[in-house]
mmCIF file of C-alpha atoms in Angstrom:
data_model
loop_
_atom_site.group_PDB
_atom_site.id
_atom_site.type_symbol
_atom_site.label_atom_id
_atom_site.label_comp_id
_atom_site.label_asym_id
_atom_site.label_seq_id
_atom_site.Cartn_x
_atom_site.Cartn_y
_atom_site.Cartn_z
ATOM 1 C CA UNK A 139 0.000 0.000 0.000
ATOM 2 C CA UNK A 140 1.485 3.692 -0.767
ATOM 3 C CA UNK A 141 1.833 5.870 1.979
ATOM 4 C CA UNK A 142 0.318 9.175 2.305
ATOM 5 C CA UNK A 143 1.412 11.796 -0.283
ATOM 6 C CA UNK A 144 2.047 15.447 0.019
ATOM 7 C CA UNK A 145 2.549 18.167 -2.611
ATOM 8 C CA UNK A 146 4.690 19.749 -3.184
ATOM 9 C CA UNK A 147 7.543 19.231 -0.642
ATOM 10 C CA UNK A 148 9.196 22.661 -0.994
ATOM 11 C CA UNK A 149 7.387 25.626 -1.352
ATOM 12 C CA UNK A 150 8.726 29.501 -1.287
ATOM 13 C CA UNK A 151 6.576 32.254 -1.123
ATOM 14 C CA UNK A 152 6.198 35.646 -0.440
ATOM 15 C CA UNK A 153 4.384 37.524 2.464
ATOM 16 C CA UNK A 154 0.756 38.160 1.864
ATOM 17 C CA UNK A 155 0.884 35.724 -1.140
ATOM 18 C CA UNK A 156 -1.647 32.349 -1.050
ATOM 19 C CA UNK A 157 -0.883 29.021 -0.896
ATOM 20 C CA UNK A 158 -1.954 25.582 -1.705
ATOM 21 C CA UNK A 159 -0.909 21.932 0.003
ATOM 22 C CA UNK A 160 -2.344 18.801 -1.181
ATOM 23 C CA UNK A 161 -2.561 15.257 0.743
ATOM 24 C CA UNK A 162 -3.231 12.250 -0.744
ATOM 25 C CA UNK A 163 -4.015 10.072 1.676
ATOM 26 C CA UNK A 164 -3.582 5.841 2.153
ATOM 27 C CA UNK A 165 -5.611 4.053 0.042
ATOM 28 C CA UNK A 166 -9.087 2.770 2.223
ATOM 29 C CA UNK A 167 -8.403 5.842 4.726
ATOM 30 C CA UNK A 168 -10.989 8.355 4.488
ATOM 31 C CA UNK A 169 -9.611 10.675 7.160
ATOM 32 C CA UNK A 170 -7.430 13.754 6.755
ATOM 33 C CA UNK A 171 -6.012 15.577 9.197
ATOM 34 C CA UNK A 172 -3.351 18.547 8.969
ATOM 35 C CA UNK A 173 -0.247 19.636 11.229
ATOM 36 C CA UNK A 174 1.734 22.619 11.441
ATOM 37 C CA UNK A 175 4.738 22.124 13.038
ATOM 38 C CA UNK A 176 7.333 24.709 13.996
ATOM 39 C CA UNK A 177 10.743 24.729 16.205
ATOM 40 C CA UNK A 178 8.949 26.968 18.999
ATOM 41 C CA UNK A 179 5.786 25.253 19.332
ATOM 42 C CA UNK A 180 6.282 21.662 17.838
ATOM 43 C CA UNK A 181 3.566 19.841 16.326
ATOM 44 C CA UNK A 182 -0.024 21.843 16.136
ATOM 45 C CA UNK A 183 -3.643 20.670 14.799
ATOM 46 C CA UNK A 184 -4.945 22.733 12.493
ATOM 47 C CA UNK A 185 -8.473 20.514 11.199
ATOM 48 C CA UNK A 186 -9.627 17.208 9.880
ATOM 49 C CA UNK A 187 -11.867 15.910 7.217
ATOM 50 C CA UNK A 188 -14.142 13.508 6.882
ATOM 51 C CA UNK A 189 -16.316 12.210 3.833
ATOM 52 C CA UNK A 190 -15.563 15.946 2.655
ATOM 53 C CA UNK A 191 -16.408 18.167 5.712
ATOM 54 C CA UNK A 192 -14.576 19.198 8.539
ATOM 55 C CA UNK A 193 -15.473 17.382 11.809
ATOM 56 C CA UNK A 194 -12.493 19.012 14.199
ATOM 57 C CA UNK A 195 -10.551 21.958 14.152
ATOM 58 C CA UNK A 196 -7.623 23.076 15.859
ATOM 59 C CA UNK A 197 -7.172 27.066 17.507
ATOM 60 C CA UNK A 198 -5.883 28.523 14.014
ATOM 61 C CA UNK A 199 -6.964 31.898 12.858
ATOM 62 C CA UNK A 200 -9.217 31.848 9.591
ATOM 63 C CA UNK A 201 -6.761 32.461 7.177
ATOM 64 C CA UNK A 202 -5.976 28.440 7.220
ATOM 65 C CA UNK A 203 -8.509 26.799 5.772
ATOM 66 C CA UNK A 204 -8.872 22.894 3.709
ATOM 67 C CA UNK A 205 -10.877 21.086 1.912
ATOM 68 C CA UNK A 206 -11.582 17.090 1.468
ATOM 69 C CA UNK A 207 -12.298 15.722 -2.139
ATOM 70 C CA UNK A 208 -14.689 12.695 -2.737
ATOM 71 C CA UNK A 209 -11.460 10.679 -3.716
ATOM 72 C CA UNK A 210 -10.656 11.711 0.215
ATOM 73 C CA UNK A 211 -7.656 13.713 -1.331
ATOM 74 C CA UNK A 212 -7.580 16.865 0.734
ATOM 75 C CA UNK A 213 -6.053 20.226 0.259
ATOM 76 C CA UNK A 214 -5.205 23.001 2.724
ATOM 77 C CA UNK A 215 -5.255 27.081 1.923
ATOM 78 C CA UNK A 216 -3.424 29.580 3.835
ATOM 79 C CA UNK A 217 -3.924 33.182 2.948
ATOM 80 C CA UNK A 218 -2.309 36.376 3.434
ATOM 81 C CA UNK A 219 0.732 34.674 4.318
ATOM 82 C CA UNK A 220 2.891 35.824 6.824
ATOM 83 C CA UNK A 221 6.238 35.288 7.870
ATOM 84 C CA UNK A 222 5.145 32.920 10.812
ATOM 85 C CA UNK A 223 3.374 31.182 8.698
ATOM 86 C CA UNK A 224 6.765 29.223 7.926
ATOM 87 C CA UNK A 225 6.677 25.688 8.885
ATOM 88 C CA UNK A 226 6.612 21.817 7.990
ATOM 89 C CA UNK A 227 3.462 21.139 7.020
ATOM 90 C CA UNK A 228 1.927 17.590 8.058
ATOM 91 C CA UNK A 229 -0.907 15.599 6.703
ATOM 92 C CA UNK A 230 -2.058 12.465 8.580
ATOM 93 C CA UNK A 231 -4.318 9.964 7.224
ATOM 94 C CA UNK A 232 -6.284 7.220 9.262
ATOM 95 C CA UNK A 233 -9.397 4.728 8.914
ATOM 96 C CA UNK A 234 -12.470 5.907 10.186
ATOM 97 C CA UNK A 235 -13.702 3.775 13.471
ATOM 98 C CA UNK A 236 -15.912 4.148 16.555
ATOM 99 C CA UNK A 237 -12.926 5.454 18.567
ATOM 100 C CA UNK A 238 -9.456 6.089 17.952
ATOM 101 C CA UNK A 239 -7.713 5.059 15.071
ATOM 102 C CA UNK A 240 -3.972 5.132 13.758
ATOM 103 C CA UNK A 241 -2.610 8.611 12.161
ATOM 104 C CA UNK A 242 0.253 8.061 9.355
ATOM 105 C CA UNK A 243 1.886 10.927 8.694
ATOM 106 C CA UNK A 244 3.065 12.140 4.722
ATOM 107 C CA UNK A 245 6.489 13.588 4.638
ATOM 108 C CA UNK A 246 5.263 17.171 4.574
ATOM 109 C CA UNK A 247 5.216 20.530 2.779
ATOM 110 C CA UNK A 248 8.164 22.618 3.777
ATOM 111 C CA UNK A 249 6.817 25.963 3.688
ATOM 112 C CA UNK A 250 9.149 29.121 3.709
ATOM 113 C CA UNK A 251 7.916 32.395 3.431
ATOM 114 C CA UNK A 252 10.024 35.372 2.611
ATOM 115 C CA UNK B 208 -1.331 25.242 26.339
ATOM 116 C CA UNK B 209 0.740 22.331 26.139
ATOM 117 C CA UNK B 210 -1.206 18.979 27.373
ATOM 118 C CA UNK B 211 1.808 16.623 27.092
ATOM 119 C CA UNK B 212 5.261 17.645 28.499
ATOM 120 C CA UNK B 213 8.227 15.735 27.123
ATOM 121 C CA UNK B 214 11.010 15.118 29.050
ATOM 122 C CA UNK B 215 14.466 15.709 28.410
ATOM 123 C CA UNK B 216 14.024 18.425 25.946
ATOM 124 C CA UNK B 217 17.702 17.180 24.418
ATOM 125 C CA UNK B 218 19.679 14.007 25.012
ATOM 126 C CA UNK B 219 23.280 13.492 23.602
ATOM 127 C CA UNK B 220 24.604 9.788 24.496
ATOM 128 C CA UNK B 221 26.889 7.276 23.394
ATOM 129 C CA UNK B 222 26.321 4.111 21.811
ATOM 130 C CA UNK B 223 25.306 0.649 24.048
ATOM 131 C CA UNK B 224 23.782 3.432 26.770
ATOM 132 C CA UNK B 225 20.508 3.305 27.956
ATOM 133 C CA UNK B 226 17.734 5.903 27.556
ATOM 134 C CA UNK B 227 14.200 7.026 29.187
ATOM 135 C CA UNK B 228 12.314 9.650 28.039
ATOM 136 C CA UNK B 229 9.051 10.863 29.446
ATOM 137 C CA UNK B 230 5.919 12.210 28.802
ATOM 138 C CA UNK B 231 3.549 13.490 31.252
ATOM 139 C CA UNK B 232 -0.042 14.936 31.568
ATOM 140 C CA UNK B 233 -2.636 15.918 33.837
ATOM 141 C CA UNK B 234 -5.225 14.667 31.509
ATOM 142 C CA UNK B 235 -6.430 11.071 30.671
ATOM 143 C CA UNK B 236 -5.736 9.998 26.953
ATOM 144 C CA UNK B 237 -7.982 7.408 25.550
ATOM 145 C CA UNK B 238 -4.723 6.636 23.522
ATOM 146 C CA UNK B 239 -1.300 7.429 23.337
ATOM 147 C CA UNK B 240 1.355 7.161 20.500
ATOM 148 C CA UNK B 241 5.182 7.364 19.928
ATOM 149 C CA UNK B 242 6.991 8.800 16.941
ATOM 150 C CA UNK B 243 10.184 9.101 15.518
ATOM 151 C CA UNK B 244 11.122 11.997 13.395
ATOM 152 C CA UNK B 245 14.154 12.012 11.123
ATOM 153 C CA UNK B 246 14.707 16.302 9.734
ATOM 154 C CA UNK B 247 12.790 16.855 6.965
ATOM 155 C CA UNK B 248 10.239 14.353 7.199
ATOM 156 C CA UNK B 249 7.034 13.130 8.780
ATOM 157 C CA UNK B 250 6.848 11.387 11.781
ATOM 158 C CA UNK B 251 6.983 7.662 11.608
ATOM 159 C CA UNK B 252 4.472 5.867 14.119
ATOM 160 C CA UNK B 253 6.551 3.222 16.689
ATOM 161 C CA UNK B 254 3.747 1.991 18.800
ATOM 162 C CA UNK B 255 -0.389 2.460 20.112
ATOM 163 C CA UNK B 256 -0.749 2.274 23.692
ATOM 164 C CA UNK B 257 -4.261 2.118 25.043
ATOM 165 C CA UNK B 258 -4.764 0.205 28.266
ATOM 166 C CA UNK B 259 -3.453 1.298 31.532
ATOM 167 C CA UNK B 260 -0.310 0.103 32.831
ATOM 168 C CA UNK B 261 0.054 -1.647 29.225
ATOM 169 C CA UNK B 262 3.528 -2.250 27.904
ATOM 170 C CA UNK B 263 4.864 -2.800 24.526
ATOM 171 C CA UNK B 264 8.276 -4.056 22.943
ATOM 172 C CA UNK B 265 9.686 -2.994 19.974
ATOM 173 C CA UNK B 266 13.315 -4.671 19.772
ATOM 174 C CA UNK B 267 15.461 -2.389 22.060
ATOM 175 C CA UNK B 268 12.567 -0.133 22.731
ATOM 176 C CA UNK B 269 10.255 -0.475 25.464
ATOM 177 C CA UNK B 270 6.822 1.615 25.856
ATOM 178 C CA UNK B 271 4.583 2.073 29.028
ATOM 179 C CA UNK B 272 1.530 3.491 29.233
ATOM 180 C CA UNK B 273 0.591 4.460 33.157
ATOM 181 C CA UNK B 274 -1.843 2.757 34.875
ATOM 182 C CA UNK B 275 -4.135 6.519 35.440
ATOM 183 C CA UNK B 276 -3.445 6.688 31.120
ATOM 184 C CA UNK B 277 -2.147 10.241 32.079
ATOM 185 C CA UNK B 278 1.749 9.314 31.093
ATOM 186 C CA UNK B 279 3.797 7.445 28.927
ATOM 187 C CA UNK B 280 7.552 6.072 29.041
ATOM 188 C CA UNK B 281 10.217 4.901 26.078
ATOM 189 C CA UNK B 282 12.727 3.484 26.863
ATOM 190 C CA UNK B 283 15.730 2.383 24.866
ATOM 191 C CA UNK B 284 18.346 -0.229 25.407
ATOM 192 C CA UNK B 285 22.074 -0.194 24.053
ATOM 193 C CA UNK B 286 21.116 2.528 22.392
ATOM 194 C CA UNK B 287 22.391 2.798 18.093
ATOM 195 C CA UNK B 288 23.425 5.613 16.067
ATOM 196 C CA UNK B 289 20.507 4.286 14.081
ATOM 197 C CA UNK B 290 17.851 5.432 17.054
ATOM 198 C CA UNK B 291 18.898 9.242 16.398
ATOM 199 C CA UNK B 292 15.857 11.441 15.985
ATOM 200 C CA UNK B 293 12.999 13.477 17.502
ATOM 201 C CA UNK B 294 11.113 11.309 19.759
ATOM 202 C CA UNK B 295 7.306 12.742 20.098
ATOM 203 C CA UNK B 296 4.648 11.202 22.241
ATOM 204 C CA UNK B 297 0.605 12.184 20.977
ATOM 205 C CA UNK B 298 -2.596 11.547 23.149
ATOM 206 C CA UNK B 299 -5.568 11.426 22.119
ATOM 207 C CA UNK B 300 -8.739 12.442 23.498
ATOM 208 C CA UNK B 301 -12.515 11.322 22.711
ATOM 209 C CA UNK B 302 -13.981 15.135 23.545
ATOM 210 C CA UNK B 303 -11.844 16.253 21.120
ATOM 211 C CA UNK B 304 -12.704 13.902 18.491
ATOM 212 C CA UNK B 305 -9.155 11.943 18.772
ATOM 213 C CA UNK B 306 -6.924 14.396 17.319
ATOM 214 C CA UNK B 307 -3.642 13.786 18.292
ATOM 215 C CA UNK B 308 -1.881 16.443 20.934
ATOM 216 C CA UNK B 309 1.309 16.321 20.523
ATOM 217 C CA UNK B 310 4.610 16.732 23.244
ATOM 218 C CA UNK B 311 7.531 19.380 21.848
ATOM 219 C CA UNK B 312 9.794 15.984 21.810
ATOM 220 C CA UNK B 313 12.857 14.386 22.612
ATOM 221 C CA UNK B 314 15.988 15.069 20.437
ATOM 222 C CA UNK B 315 18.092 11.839 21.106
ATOM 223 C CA UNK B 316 21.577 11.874 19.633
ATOM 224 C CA UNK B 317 23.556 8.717 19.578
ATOM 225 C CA UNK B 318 27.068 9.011 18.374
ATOM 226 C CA UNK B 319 29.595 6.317 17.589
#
């Protein structure tokens, strides 16, 4: 079975710019969750999909925002980008249960913004 | 807020030493993971804990969940250049739909 895919893994972009991430996830998962993770405050939850809608999201101002595909591909926006907005970038994928459930992590988006 | 606090921040040791890191809470995880983390790319899952007072092997490695599921252990026998990495520990929570909190981590050096 692959393992989860993320797109691109280097990105540079300027402040106040937009940018796209995609995840594809494992194949049977239908879960998507996103990361942000930075030296200062380590790994962060930003929001996860679910059969296309967001069930959970973390404490991130509205300028991050995703979306889930019917394939359960997922992408995530962030707008007006700012210099803090520089990070790794994390997509997790798991199977959907009644409780918890296994997250496998992509290999992230590097995000640098200058 | 932080819910899970790693500890040590940092660990430099030599090969065929012995490790433990930590990670503690004051809340109760329905779950709680390991990772390793090599720079530059995602974290690789080790091991699920999800009973109290469980333990788990992994070769050298040895988890623990505690017996309140507030707190985790790893620890690592004759420790390899190979087991160099970030270390993270994730709990998750069923009133907050399982997403994973995660600890700052453990940056375990091994050298030769």
């Amino acid at each position: 079975k692959a393992g989860v895919t993320q797109t691109p893994r280097y990105l540079i972009k300027t402040r106040g710019q937009q940018v796209t991430l995609s995840c594809s996830p494992i194949s049977g998962h239908r879960s998507v969750s996103w990361y942000q993770q930075t030296p200062g405050q380590g790994l962060q939850f930003l929001f996860e999909y679910f059969s296309e809608t967001q069930r959970n999201k973390g404490n991130f101002p509205g300028r991050f925002s995703g979306r889930q595909f019917s394939n359960s591909r997922s992408e995530m926006n962030v707008s007006t980008l700012e210099l803090g907005d520089s990070a790794l970038y994390l997509c997790a994928s798991k199977e959907v249960g009644q409780g918890f459930t296994e997250a496998f992590f992509g290999q992230g988006t590097r995000l640098t913004v200058v | 807020t932080q819910l899970l606090e790693q500890s040590p921040q940092f660990l430099s040791i030599q090969e065929g030493e012995n490790l433990t890191v930590y990670c503690n809470s004051s809340s109760v995880f329905s779950s709680l993971q390991w990772y390793r983390q090599e720079p530059g790319e995602g974290p690789v899952l080790l091991v699920t804990v999800v009973t109290g007072g469980e333990v788990k092997k992994l070769k050298r490695l040895t988890f623990q969940f505690g017996d309140a599921r507030k707190d985790s252990s790893l620890h690592i026998t004759a420790a390899q250049p190979g087991d160099t990495g970030l270390y993270l520990c994730a709990g998750a929570r069923s009133n907050s739909g399982y997403a994973l909190n995660f600890g700052k981590g453990t940056s375990l050096l091994v050298t030769p």
